[in-house]
Short mmCIF file of C-alpha atoms in Angstrom, two decimals:
data_model
loop_
_atom_site.label_atom_id
_atom_site.label_comp_id
_atom_site.label_asym_id
_atom_site.label_seq_id
_atom_site.Cartn_x
_atom_site.Cartn_y
_atom_site.Cartn_z
CA MET A 1 -0.17 -0.02 0.31
CA LYS A 2 1.30 3.82 -0.99
CA PHE A 3 1.02 6.85 0.56
CA VAL A 4 -0.23 9.96 -1.62
CA LEU A 5 -1.15 13.62 -1.40
CA VAL A 6 -1.97 16.24 -3.61
CA GLY A 7 -2.66 19.84 -2.44
CA LEU A 8 -2.10 23.60 -2.75
CA ASN A 9 -1.46 25.98 -0.14
CA HIS A 10 -0.06 29.86 0.53
CA HIS A 11 2.81 28.91 -1.33
CA THR A 12 1.14 27.55 -4.32
CA ALA A 13 -1.94 29.38 -4.89
CA PRO A 14 -3.61 32.65 -3.84
CA ILE A 15 -6.72 33.00 -1.99
CA ALA A 16 -9.28 33.61 -5.13
CA VAL A 17 -7.18 29.81 -5.93
CA ARG A 18 -7.72 28.22 -2.29
CA GLU A 19 -11.37 29.12 -1.77
CA ARG A 20 -12.43 27.28 -4.56
CA PHE A 21 -11.15 24.50 -3.44
CA ALA A 22 -11.94 24.63 0.19
CA PHE A 23 -14.34 22.14 1.66
CA SER A 24 -17.00 23.60 4.09
CA LYS A 25 -17.08 21.81 7.20
CA HIS A 26 -20.89 20.80 6.13
CA TYR A 27 -19.54 18.85 3.18
CA LEU A 28 -16.36 17.30 4.19
CA PRO A 29 -18.39 14.22 5.24
CA GLU A 30 -19.48 13.66 1.82
CA ALA A 31 -16.48 14.46 -0.07
CA LEU A 32 -14.76 11.71 2.62
CA ASN A 33 -17.35 9.17 1.51
CA LEU A 34 -16.76 9.89 -2.07
CA PHE A 35 -12.91 10.21 -2.01
CA VAL A 36 -11.99 7.19 0.29
CA ASP A 37 -13.53 4.47 -1.99
CA GLY A 38 -12.43 1.51 -0.44
CA GLN A 39 -10.99 0.71 -4.01
CA ASN A 40 -8.94 3.45 -5.36
CA ILE A 41 -8.43 4.99 -2.14
CA CYS A 42 -8.25 2.64 0.57
CA GLU A 43 -7.94 5.25 3.96
CA GLY A 44 -7.85 8.97 3.55
CA MET A 45 -8.64 12.06 5.12
CA ILE A 46 -9.08 15.84 3.60
CA LEU A 47 -7.23 19.16 5.77
CA SER A 48 -9.14 22.44 4.82
CA THR A 49 -7.68 25.49 6.14
CA CYS A 50 -7.86 28.94 4.89
CA ASN A 51 -4.38 28.80 3.97
CA ARG A 52 -4.10 24.53 2.98
CA VAL A 53 -6.06 21.78 1.33
CA GLU A 54 -4.66 19.06 1.16
CA LEU A 55 -6.31 15.38 0.35
CA LEU A 56 -4.22 12.20 2.00
CA GLY A 57 -4.78 8.75 0.88
CA VAL A 58 -3.38 5.04 1.08
CA THR A 59 -3.70 3.02 -2.15
CA PRO A 60 -2.69 0.52 -3.59
CA TYR A 61 -1.57 2.34 -6.98
CA GLU A 62 2.25 3.07 -7.58
CA GLY A 63 3.29 6.59 -7.95
CA THR A 64 1.77 8.61 -10.70
CA GLN A 65 -1.09 6.26 -10.90
CA GLY A 66 -2.12 6.59 -7.21
CA VAL A 67 -1.87 10.45 -7.61
CA ALA A 68 -4.46 10.70 -10.70
CA CYS A 69 -6.85 8.77 -8.22
CA VAL A 70 -6.61 12.06 -6.41
CA LYS A 71 -6.40 14.73 -9.19
CA ASN A 72 -9.56 12.55 -10.51
CA PHE A 73 -11.48 13.10 -7.62
CA LEU A 74 -10.68 16.49 -7.38
CA LYS A 75 -11.71 17.18 -11.01
CA ALA A 76 -15.04 15.32 -10.45
CA ILE A 77 -15.90 17.54 -7.47
CA HIS A 78 -14.00 21.03 -8.61
CA GLN A 79 -15.38 21.06 -12.31
CA LYS A 80 -15.32 24.64 -12.69
CA CYS A 81 -11.50 24.56 -12.25
CA ASP A 82 -10.40 24.06 -15.56
CA SER A 83 -7.05 24.97 -14.68
CA TYR A 84 -5.41 24.06 -11.18
CA ASP A 85 -2.08 22.07 -12.10
CA GLU A 86 -0.03 24.73 -11.42
CA HIS A 87 -1.15 25.28 -8.10
CA LEU A 88 -1.20 21.59 -7.06
CA TYR A 89 1.43 19.94 -5.41
CA TYR A 90 2.33 16.02 -5.03
CA TYR A 91 3.76 13.82 -3.01
CA THR A 92 3.92 10.41 -2.81
CA ASP A 93 5.41 7.69 0.04
CA GLN A 94 8.37 8.83 1.81
CA ASP A 95 8.08 12.53 0.77
CA VAL A 96 4.20 12.57 2.02
CA VAL A 97 5.27 11.43 5.61
CA ARG A 98 8.19 14.20 5.48
CA HIS A 99 5.00 16.83 4.23
CA VAL A 100 2.61 15.23 7.01
CA PHE A 101 5.33 16.09 9.83
CA ARG A 102 6.47 19.09 8.91
CA VAL A 103 3.05 20.32 8.27
CA ALA A 104 1.81 19.10 11.78
CA SER A 105 4.70 21.00 13.14
CA SER A 106 4.61 23.93 11.81
CA LEU A 107 7.46 24.05 9.52
CA ASP A 108 5.42 24.51 6.41
CA SER A 109 3.15 27.08 7.78
CA MET A 110 2.52 30.95 6.52
CA ILE A 111 4.00 32.00 10.13
CA ILE A 112 6.53 29.51 10.99
CA GLY A 113 5.82 28.02 14.69
CA GLU A 114 2.27 28.97 14.89
CA PRO A 115 0.46 26.64 16.85
CA GLN A 116 -3.11 26.22 15.55
CA ILE A 117 -2.10 24.22 12.54
CA LEU A 118 -1.62 21.24 14.91
CA GLY A 119 -5.22 21.97 16.04
CA GLN A 120 -6.46 22.12 12.37
CA VAL A 121 -4.88 18.57 11.47
CA LYS A 122 -6.14 17.10 14.59
CA ASP A 123 -9.72 17.73 13.57
CA ALA A 124 -9.42 16.67 10.61
CA TYR A 125 -8.20 13.27 11.49
CA ALA A 126 -10.77 13.09 13.73
CA THR A 127 -13.22 13.73 11.50
CA ALA A 128 -11.95 11.02 8.91
CA GLN A 129 -11.80 8.61 12.16
CA SER A 130 -15.17 9.47 12.70
CA LEU A 131 -16.40 8.51 9.41
CA ASN A 132 -14.17 5.09 9.94
CA LYS A 133 -12.12 6.32 6.47
CA THR A 134 -9.03 5.66 8.54
CA GLY A 135 -6.81 2.57 9.01
CA THR A 136 -3.80 0.93 9.86
CA LEU A 137 -1.70 3.44 8.17
CA VAL A 138 -3.19 6.62 7.81
CA ASN A 139 -3.25 6.01 11.78
CA LYS A 140 0.12 5.09 12.64
CA LEU A 141 0.91 8.24 10.37
CA MET A 142 -0.80 10.22 12.39
CA HIS A 143 0.00 10.05 15.35
CA LYS A 144 3.94 9.76 14.66
CA ALA A 145 2.68 12.76 13.26
CA PHE A 146 1.79 14.47 16.61
CA SER A 147 3.69 13.02 18.53
CA VAL A 148 6.96 14.44 16.03
CA ALA A 149 4.72 17.66 16.28
CA LYS A 150 5.04 17.57 20.69
CA ARG A 151 8.68 16.76 19.96
CA VAL A 152 10.05 19.68 17.62
CA ARG A 153 8.02 22.48 20.40
CA THR A 154 9.84 20.17 23.28
CA GLU A 155 12.67 19.99 21.86
CA THR A 156 12.63 23.95 20.01
CA LYS A 157 12.17 27.23 20.57
CA ILE A 158 10.22 27.41 17.29
CA GLY A 159 6.85 28.60 18.89
CA ALA A 160 8.87 30.75 22.40
CA ASN A 161 9.02 34.28 21.01
CA ALA A 162 6.61 36.59 19.47
CA ILE A 163 6.15 37.25 16.01
CA SER A 164 3.69 39.86 16.19
CA VAL A 165 3.67 43.77 17.29
CA SER A 166 0.66 43.58 19.65
CA TYR A 167 2.06 40.34 20.99
CA ALA A 168 5.75 41.83 21.41
CA ALA A 169 4.52 44.31 23.95
CA VAL A 170 3.94 41.38 26.26
CA GLU A 171 7.69 40.24 25.32
CA LEU A 172 8.92 43.53 26.42
CA ALA A 173 6.46 44.44 29.64
CA ARG A 174 7.76 40.35 31.26
CA ARG A 175 11.56 42.01 30.95
CA ILE A 176 10.80 45.07 33.09
CA PHE A 177 8.39 43.45 35.14
CA THR A 178 9.12 40.17 37.17
CA SER A 179 5.72 39.47 36.43
CA LEU A 180 2.56 40.31 34.89
CA GLU A 181 0.06 39.74 37.69
CA GLY A 182 -1.43 42.32 38.87
CA GLN A 183 -0.24 45.10 36.60
CA THR A 184 -2.65 47.91 35.48
CA VAL A 185 -2.82 48.67 31.53
CA MET A 186 -3.84 51.76 30.72
CA LEU A 187 -5.27 51.63 26.45
CA VAL A 188 -5.46 55.73 25.47
CA GLY A 189 -7.03 55.21 22.11
CA ALA A 190 -9.66 52.23 21.22
CA GLY A 191 -7.66 50.84 17.87
CA GLU A 192 -7.80 47.14 16.49
CA MET A 193 -4.11 46.76 17.55
CA ALA A 194 -4.05 48.46 20.45
CA GLU A 195 -6.97 46.40 21.42
CA LEU A 196 -5.14 43.47 20.56
CA ALA A 197 -2.14 44.33 22.49
CA ALA A 198 -4.03 44.88 25.54
CA THR A 199 -6.17 41.09 24.73
CA HIS A 200 -2.48 39.95 25.19
CA LEU A 201 -1.15 41.61 27.97
CA MET A 202 -4.84 41.02 30.25
CA SER A 203 -4.41 36.94 29.31
CA ALA A 204 -0.84 37.26 30.28
CA GLY A 205 -2.10 38.34 33.70
CA ALA A 206 -2.54 41.77 34.30
CA SER A 207 -5.25 42.55 36.54
CA HIS A 208 -6.72 45.68 35.40
CA ILE A 209 -7.83 47.84 32.62
CA VAL A 210 -8.43 51.45 31.96
CA VAL A 211 -9.41 52.59 28.87
CA ALA A 212 -9.65 56.47 27.36
CA SER A 213 -10.90 57.28 23.92
CA ARG A 214 -12.09 60.37 22.28
CA SER A 215 -15.12 58.51 21.86
CA PHE A 216 -16.49 57.97 25.54
CA ASP A 217 -19.35 55.24 24.13
CA LYS A 218 -16.06 53.46 22.86
CA ALA A 219 -14.01 53.85 25.78
CA VAL A 220 -17.00 52.39 28.06
CA GLN A 221 -17.65 49.55 25.19
CA LEU A 222 -14.20 48.35 25.12
CA ALA A 223 -13.57 48.76 29.10
CA THR A 224 -16.46 46.20 29.73
CA LYS A 225 -15.33 43.53 27.62
CA PHE A 226 -12.37 43.39 29.82
CA ASN A 227 -14.62 44.53 33.14
CA GLY A 228 -12.15 47.32 33.22
CA SER A 229 -13.14 50.89 33.32
CA ALA A 230 -13.56 53.92 31.45
CA VAL A 231 -12.13 57.71 31.27
CA ILE A 232 -12.94 61.19 29.51
CA PHE A 233 -10.30 61.21 27.30
CA ASP A 234 -9.18 65.14 28.24
CA ARG A 235 -8.36 63.06 31.76
CA PHE A 236 -6.59 60.56 31.27
CA ARG A 237 -3.66 62.02 32.19
CA GLU A 238 -5.12 62.00 35.81
CA ARG A 239 -5.27 58.26 36.36
CA LEU A 240 -1.83 57.82 34.62
CA PRO A 241 -0.27 57.00 38.41
CA GLU A 242 -2.14 54.10 38.87
CA ALA A 243 -0.84 52.32 34.78
CA ASP A 244 1.89 50.37 35.14
CA ILE A 245 1.65 49.53 31.23
CA LEU A 246 0.25 52.29 28.91
CA ILE A 247 -0.46 52.04 25.41
CA PHE A 248 -0.97 55.31 23.55
CA ALA A 249 -3.00 54.35 19.91
CA THR A 250 -4.79 57.66 19.03
CA ALA A 251 -5.22 59.68 15.44
CA ALA A 252 -3.84 62.32 16.89
CA PRO A 253 -1.01 64.46 14.84
CA HIS A 254 0.91 65.27 17.56
CA PHE A 255 2.29 64.09 21.37
CA VAL A 256 -0.55 63.56 23.57
CA VAL A 257 1.57 63.48 26.81
CA ARG A 258 4.29 64.92 27.53
CA VAL A 259 7.72 64.49 29.76
CA ALA A 260 5.73 66.87 32.73
CA ASP A 261 2.94 64.50 32.51
CA VAL A 262 4.73 61.79 32.91
CA ALA A 263 7.20 63.16 35.61
CA ALA A 264 4.59 64.37 37.83
CA ALA A 265 3.01 60.31 37.94
CA MET A 266 5.95 59.08 38.59
CA GLU A 267 6.45 60.85 41.91
CA ARG A 268 3.03 59.68 42.61
CA ARG A 269 4.16 56.28 42.00
CA ARG A 270 6.95 56.27 44.11
CA HIS A 271 9.25 55.91 41.31
CA ARG A 272 7.69 52.31 40.31
CA PRO A 273 8.47 51.17 36.65
CA MET A 274 6.56 52.21 34.24
CA PHE A 275 5.95 50.82 31.21
CA ILE A 276 4.77 52.66 28.05
CA ILE A 277 4.03 51.58 24.60
CA ASP A 278 3.68 54.65 21.62
CA ILE A 279 2.10 52.35 18.58
CA SER A 280 0.89 55.43 17.07
CA VAL A 281 1.99 57.23 13.22
CA PRO A 282 2.10 59.83 13.97
CA ARG A 283 4.10 59.29 17.70
CA ASN A 284 1.59 60.12 20.82
CA VAL A 285 3.92 59.66 23.25
CA ASP A 286 7.16 62.59 23.39
CA PRO A 287 10.75 60.34 23.11
CA SER A 288 12.32 62.22 25.86
CA ILE A 289 10.24 60.93 28.14
CA ASN A 290 12.44 57.71 28.31
CA ASP A 291 15.35 59.39 30.07
CA LEU A 292 12.88 59.59 33.08
CA GLU A 293 13.85 57.03 35.70
CA GLN A 294 12.36 54.02 35.47
CA VAL A 295 10.11 54.94 32.42
CA PHE A 296 10.22 52.30 29.62
CA VAL A 297 9.07 53.64 25.98
CA TYR A 298 8.94 51.77 23.04
CA ASP A 299 7.04 52.67 19.58
CA VAL A 300 6.46 50.56 16.25
CA ASP A 301 9.96 50.24 15.02
CA ASP A 302 11.25 48.89 18.43
CA LEU A 303 8.34 46.77 18.54
CA GLN A 304 9.60 45.90 14.89
CA ALA A 305 12.60 45.23 15.62
CA VAL A 306 11.66 42.70 18.29
CA VAL A 307 9.50 40.88 15.99
CA GLU A 308 12.13 40.93 13.55
CA GLY A 309 14.81 39.68 15.79
CA ASN A 310 12.36 36.73 16.71
CA MET A 311 11.68 35.71 13.37
CA ARG A 312 15.53 35.28 12.87
CA GLU A 313 15.50 33.25 15.97
CA ARG A 314 12.42 30.98 14.57
CA LYS A 315 14.16 30.67 11.65
CA GLN A 316 17.40 29.17 13.15
CA GLU A 317 15.22 26.93 15.70
CA ALA A 318 13.19 25.86 12.56
CA GLU A 319 16.58 24.31 10.95
CA ARG A 320 16.85 22.11 14.58
CA ALA A 321 13.15 21.01 13.78
CA SER A 322 13.73 19.98 10.09
CA ARG A 323 16.73 17.55 11.72
CA ILE A 324 13.80 16.44 13.87
CA VAL A 325 11.48 15.55 11.21
CA GLU A 326 14.19 13.96 9.76
CA GLU A 327 15.09 11.70 11.95
CA GLU A 328 11.42 10.73 12.77
CA VAL A 329 10.91 10.32 8.95
CA THR A 330 13.55 7.30 8.83
CA ALA A 331 12.28 5.67 11.82
CA PHE A 332 8.53 5.63 10.38
CA VAL A 333 9.63 5.19 6.86
CA ALA A 334 11.60 1.88 8.09
CA GLU A 335 8.44 0.77 10.34
CA TRP A 336 6.19 1.14 7.42
CA ARG A 337 8.17 -0.46 4.83
CA THR A 338 8.63 -3.47 7.55
CA MET A 339 4.84 -3.56 7.57
CA ALA A 340 4.71 -3.86 3.63
CA ALA A 341 6.92 -7.23 4.14
CA ALA A 342 3.78 -8.98 5.69
CA PRO A 343 2.70 -10.20 2.09
CA PHE A 344 6.14 -12.21 1.72
CA ILE A 345 6.20 -13.62 5.66
CA ALA A 346 2.73 -15.03 5.05
CA ALA A 347 3.85 -16.39 1.92
CA LEU A 348 7.17 -17.96 3.11
CA ASN A 349 5.22 -19.42 5.93
CA ALA A 350 3.18 -20.99 3.66
CA HIS A 351 5.56 -22.29 1.73
CA LEU A 352 7.13 -23.84 4.71
CA VAL A 353 4.17 -25.42 5.66
CA GLU A 354 3.45 -26.87 1.86
CA LEU A 355 7.06 -28.13 2.40
CA ALA A 356 6.44 -29.87 5.58
CA GLN A 357 3.24 -31.32 4.95
CA ALA A 358 4.32 -32.59 1.72
CA GLU A 359 7.21 -34.50 3.20
CA TYR A 360 4.85 -35.55 6.11
CA GLU A 361 2.71 -37.70 3.70
CA ARG A 362 5.81 -38.96 1.74
CA HIS A 363 7.20 -40.60 5.23
CA ARG A 364 3.74 -41.55 6.52
CA LYS A 365 3.32 -44.97 4.98
CA ARG A 366 6.69 -46.08 6.22
CA ILE A 367 5.65 -44.95 9.77
CA ASP A 368 2.51 -47.40 9.70
CA ARG A 369 4.36 -49.85 8.19
CA LEU A 370 6.68 -49.33 11.61
CA GLY A 371 3.51 -49.63 13.60
CA GLY A 372 2.42 -46.42 13.20
CA MET A 373 1.00 -43.50 15.96
CA SER A 374 -1.74 -43.25 17.89
CA PRO A 375 -4.17 -40.24 16.87
CA GLU A 376 -2.80 -38.14 19.49
CA VAL A 377 0.38 -38.74 18.64
CA GLU A 378 0.36 -37.81 15.08
CA ARG A 379 -1.80 -34.49 16.10
CA TYR A 380 1.37 -33.90 18.41
CA VAL A 381 3.76 -34.53 15.66
CA ARG A 382 1.63 -31.98 13.54
CA GLU A 383 0.66 -29.07 15.79
CA VAL A 384 3.74 -29.38 17.95
CA ILE A 385 6.80 -30.90 16.36
CA ILE A 386 6.31 -30.05 12.88
CA THR A 387 5.08 -26.40 13.79
CA SER A 388 8.62 -25.82 16.23
CA ILE A 389 10.49 -26.75 13.98
CA LEU A 390 9.00 -24.78 11.10
CA ARG A 391 9.10 -21.78 13.51
CA LYS A 392 12.64 -22.22 14.81
CA PHE A 393 13.80 -22.54 10.71
CA ALA A 394 11.52 -19.49 9.70
CA HIS A 395 12.88 -17.37 12.23
CA PRO A 396 16.14 -16.45 10.70
CA LEU A 397 14.36 -15.74 6.84
CA ILE A 398 11.81 -13.79 8.14
CA GLU A 399 14.33 -11.11 9.93
CA ASN A 400 16.15 -11.17 6.89
CA ILE A 401 12.82 -10.10 5.04
CA ARG A 402 11.72 -7.62 7.54
CA GLU A 403 15.57 -6.08 7.07
CA ALA A 404 15.35 -6.06 3.18
CA ALA A 405 11.63 -4.52 3.48
CA ALA A 406 13.08 -2.00 6.22
CA GLN A 407 15.47 -0.74 3.61
CA GLY A 408 13.19 -0.92 0.60
CA GLU A 409 14.70 -4.04 -1.03
CA GLN A 410 11.65 -5.41 -2.02
CA SER A 411 13.19 -7.18 -5.38
CA ARG A 412 15.78 -9.07 -3.10
CA LEU A 413 12.19 -10.90 -0.65
CA CYS A 414 11.40 -12.43 -3.91
CA GLU A 415 15.05 -13.63 -5.52
CA THR A 416 16.21 -14.47 -2.18
CA PHE A 417 13.23 -16.81 -1.15
CA GLY A 418 12.12 -18.19 -4.79
CA LEU A 419 8.73 -16.47 -3.85
CA GLU A 420 6.14 -15.01 -6.08
CA VAL A 421 3.93 -12.63 -4.33
CA ARG A 422 0.71 -11.63 -6.42
CA VAL A 423 -1.13 -9.09 -3.97
CA GLY A 424 -4.48 -7.28 -5.76
CA PRO A 425 -6.02 -4.38 -4.30
CA GLN A 426 -8.22 -5.74 -1.83
CA GLN A 427 -5.73 -8.16 0.10
CA GLN A 428 -3.66 -5.72 0.45
CA ALA A 429 -6.08 -3.35 2.26
CA ARG A 430 -6.63 -6.75 4.34
CA LEU A 431 -3.13 -7.20 5.26
CA ALA A 432 -2.48 -3.15 5.97
CA ARG A 433 -5.16 -3.44 8.60
CA SER A 434 -4.14 -6.85 10.00
CA ALA A 435 -0.64 -6.10 10.18
#
């Protein structure tokens, strides 16, 4: 049985193409029933996200013939997609294993190290399982993929550092405060990026938020979302002393807070640290505020520098993760090929039993002339002695078969033992399930 995978993603196709191939959650069960037909595709699953659509199958057919089965299915259900070949990629056998491991480990994602893809892969697999569309091979592959993803997360820092401007604020805040537990955040302006930064800070442990906006209704709405409090924009300076972390994001064309404002607040704070994030363009915060003791001011460029530095670190970690994936691919492929030895082992056992039975029957008349055996003794000879001899004789041969299979030397099996093994699609499916 062979693995085959056909797909497209953000690397190979624009969103306009990806959305035409996407499988809705409602249609996915029907699509899986059509895709895994039990003959061309014996096991399979479909992964459909905003960034990728991939069809993984187990087929009795070699290489291009297996790929053609998947492409024919796509062509049948996407009849309006006249030209799609240029956007598709195809993998078979070992390359399928490598690709699945990389996807689950977030090495093939638009943002390397993002955690969402693993959950999406697990959901796709769970759907296929619930419809009885997976079997021994897909189950083994996916369970190993999840294990590899966990190992990558454990042994590398691929997902450790912030790679968005809004989340970089949390990373910088943690450098200034030992802990964000109990810290108060003040949001001046209610833009989307400021709200996102506040969301990350609150999730990281900040306990209270104060929102000031030129639209007081909007300030109240946002403060309610975080279970915080709202303040009239012109009076936010009065609340500066209680703020440990300030996020400025207004559309003002000038500074809305100056050195004197913060210096007065720091006096009342008894010079406890204050962290100020200015994500406004033009800037809202006078940069000379950074000269005050225990005040730390970061603007968009500073945050972007953190993000770029973290991206470089993620790429380095991705190289380590790739080496882990390659190790796991080698181990999995060896195990998978060993499973493929099942037909040869079955053929060898059958051949040896046939030889033993023929030889026993050839000597049966002579045994009878010597006095014969009782039914109990004959049954013992057949079921115990002959079986024991065959097992001892077959053991090194079977180990040789498994070794050859692990190395991908299928042809050597037939040549070494003089076996002719013909396995049709249905028999291969049974063998795969029983292996």
